[in-house]
Tab-separated table of C-alpha atoms in Angstrom:
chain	number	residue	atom	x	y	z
A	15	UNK	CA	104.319	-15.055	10.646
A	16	UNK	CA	105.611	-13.161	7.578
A	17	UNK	CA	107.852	-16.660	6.603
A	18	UNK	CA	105.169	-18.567	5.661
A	19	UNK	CA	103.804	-16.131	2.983
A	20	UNK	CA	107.126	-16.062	2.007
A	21	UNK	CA	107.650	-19.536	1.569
A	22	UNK	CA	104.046	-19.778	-0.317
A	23	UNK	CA	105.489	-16.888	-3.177
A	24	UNK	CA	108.905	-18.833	-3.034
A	25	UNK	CA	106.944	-22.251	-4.077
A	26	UNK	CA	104.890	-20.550	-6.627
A	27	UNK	CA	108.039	-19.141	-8.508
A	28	UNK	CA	109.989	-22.745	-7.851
A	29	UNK	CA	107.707	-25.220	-7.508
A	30	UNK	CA	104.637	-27.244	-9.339
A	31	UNK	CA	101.111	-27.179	-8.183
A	32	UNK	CA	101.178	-30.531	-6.176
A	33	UNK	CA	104.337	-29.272	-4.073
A	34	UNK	CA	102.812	-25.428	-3.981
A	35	UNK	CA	99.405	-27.418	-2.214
A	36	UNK	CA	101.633	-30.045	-0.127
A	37	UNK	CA	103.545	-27.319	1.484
A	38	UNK	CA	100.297	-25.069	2.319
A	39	UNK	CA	98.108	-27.797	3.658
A	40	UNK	CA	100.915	-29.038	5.708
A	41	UNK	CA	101.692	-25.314	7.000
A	42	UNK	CA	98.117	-23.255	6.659
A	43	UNK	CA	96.682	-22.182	10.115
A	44	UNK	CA	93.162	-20.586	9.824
A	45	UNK	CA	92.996	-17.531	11.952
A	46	UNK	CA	96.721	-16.962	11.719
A	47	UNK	CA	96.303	-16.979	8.193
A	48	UNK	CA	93.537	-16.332	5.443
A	49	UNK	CA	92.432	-16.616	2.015
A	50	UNK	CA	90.239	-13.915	0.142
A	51	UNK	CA	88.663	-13.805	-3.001
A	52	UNK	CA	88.346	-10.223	-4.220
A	53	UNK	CA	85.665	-9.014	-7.448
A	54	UNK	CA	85.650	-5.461	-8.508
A	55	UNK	CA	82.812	-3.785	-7.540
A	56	UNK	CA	82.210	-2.073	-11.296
A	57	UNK	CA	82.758	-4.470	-13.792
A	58	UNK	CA	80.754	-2.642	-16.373
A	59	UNK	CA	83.486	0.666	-16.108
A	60	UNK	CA	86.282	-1.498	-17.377
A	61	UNK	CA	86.485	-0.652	-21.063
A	62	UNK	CA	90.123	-1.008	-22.052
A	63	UNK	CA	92.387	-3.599	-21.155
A	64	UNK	CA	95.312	-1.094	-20.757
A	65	UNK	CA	93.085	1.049	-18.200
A	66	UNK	CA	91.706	-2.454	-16.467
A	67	UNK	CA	95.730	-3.671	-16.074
A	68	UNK	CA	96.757	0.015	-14.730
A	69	UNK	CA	94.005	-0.250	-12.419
A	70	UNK	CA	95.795	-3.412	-10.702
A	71	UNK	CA	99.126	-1.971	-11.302
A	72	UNK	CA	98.250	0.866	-9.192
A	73	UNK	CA	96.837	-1.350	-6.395
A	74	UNK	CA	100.023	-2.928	-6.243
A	75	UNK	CA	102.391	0.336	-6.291
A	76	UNK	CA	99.465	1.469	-3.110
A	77	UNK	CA	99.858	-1.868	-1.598
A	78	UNK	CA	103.781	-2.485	-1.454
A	79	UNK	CA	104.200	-2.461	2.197
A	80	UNK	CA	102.063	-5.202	2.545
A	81	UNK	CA	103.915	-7.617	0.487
A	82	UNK	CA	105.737	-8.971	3.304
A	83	UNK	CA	102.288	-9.960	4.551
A	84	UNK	CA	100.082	-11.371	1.647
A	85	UNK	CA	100.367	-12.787	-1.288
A	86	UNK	CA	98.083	-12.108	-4.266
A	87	UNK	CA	96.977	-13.210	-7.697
A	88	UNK	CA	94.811	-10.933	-9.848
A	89	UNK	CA	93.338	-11.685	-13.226
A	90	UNK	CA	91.637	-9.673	-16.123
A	91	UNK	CA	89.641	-11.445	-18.392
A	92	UNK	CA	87.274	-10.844	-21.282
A	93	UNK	CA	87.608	-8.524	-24.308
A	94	UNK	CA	88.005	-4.597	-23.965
A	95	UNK	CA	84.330	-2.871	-23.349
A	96	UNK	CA	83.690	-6.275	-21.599
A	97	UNK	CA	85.834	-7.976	-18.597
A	98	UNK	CA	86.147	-9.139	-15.279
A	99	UNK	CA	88.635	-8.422	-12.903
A	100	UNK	CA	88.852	-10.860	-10.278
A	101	UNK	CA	91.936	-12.165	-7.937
A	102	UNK	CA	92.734	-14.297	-4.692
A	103	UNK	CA	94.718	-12.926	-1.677
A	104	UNK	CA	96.658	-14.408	1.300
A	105	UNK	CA	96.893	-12.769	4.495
A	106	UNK	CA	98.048	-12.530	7.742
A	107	UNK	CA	95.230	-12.670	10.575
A	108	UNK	CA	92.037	-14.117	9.849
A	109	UNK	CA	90.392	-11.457	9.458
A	110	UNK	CA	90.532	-9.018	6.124
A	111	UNK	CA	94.232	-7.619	6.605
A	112	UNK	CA	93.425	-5.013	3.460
A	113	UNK	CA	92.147	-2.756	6.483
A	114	UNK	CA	94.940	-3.002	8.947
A	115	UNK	CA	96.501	0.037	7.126
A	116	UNK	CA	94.938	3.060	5.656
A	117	UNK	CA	97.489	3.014	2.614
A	118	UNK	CA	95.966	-0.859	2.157
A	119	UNK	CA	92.509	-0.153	2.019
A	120	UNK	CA	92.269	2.630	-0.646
A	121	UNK	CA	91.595	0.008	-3.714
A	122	UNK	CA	90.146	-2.579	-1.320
A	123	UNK	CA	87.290	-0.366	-0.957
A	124	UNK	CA	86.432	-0.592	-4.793
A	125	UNK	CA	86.492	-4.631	-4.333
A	126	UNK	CA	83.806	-7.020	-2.927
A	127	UNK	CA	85.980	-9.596	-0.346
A	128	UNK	CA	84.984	-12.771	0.421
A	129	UNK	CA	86.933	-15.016	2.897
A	130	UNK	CA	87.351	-18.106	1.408
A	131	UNK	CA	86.439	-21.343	4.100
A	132	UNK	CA	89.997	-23.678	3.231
A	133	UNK	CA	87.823	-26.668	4.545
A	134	UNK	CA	85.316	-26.335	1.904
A	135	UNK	CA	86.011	-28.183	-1.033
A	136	UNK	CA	84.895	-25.695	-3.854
A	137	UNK	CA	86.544	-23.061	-1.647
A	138	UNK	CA	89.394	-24.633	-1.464
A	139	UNK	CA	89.592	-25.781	-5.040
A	140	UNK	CA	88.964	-21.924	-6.408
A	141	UNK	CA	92.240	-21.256	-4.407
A	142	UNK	CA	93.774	-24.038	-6.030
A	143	UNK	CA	92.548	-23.203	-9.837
A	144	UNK	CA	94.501	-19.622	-8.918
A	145	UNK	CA	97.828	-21.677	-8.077
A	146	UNK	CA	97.417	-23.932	-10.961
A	147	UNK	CA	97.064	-21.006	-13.241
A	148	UNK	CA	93.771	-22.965	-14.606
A	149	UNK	CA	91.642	-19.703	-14.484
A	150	UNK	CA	90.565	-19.999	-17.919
A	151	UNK	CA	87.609	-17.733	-17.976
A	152	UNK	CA	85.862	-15.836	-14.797
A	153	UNK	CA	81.800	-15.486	-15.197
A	154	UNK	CA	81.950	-16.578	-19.126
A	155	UNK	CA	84.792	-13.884	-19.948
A	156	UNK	CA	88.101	-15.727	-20.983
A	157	UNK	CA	90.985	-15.292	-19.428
A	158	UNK	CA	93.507	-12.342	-21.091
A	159	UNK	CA	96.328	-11.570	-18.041
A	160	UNK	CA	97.309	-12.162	-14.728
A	161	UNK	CA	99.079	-10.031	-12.301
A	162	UNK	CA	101.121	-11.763	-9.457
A	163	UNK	CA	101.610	-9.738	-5.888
């Protein structure tokens, strides 16, 4: 199972948008797979943008054993005192694969999740925005930095 998540990083270092899509529609299965949009819980505690981008730097250095199992794409926007930090993960399982290890879980916890329905349209489309890198602004607050898992 752990190929296909690598192939999906590979074609987002290598590839364009269209071939990134191709190759997941062609090779998604929901259940064995899943998408997740994540939202920090406490928007209104991220003052600095240094703090806000350690914050997701720290997730990252917590979550390394899972990278061989997700992919992820985090992104700060808005203007110190005021942001957003929002991102899009891909998992194994269909379920939310932050809890099958207690390592994963300790920033999940500070996150609302919400599984993302791939046969939606706007669903599917908000996963596709991430890809495209055409996250230009996330409730109002423009975009300022991404952080790739």
């Amino acid at each position: 199972k752990q190929w296909y998540q690598r192939r999906v990083r590979g074609h987002y270092w290598n590839s364009e948008t269209p071939d990134i899509m191709k190759y997941f529609d062609e090779n998604f299965v929901d259940g064995e797979w899943s998408v997740w949009k994540v939202e920090y819980k406490y928007q209104n505690e991220l003052k600095r943008t240094t703090t806000t981008n350690n914050l997701v730097k720290g997730m990252y250095q917590r979550l390394e054993s899972m990278k061989k199992y997700a992919f992820g794409l985090m992104y700060v926007c808005g203007d110190a005192g005021d942001q957003r930090l929002a991102g899009i993960w891909l998992g194994r399982g269909g379920k939310n694969f932050f809890y099958e290890d207690d390592i994963w879980t300790i920033d999940i916890e500070n996150y609302n999740c919400t599984k993302l329905d791939m046969n939606k349209p706007d669903e599917k489309g908000l996963w596709t925005k991430f890809i495209a890198g055409e996250i230009d602004d996330w409730e109002g607050k423009q975009f300022e930095k991404d952080h790739i898992f």
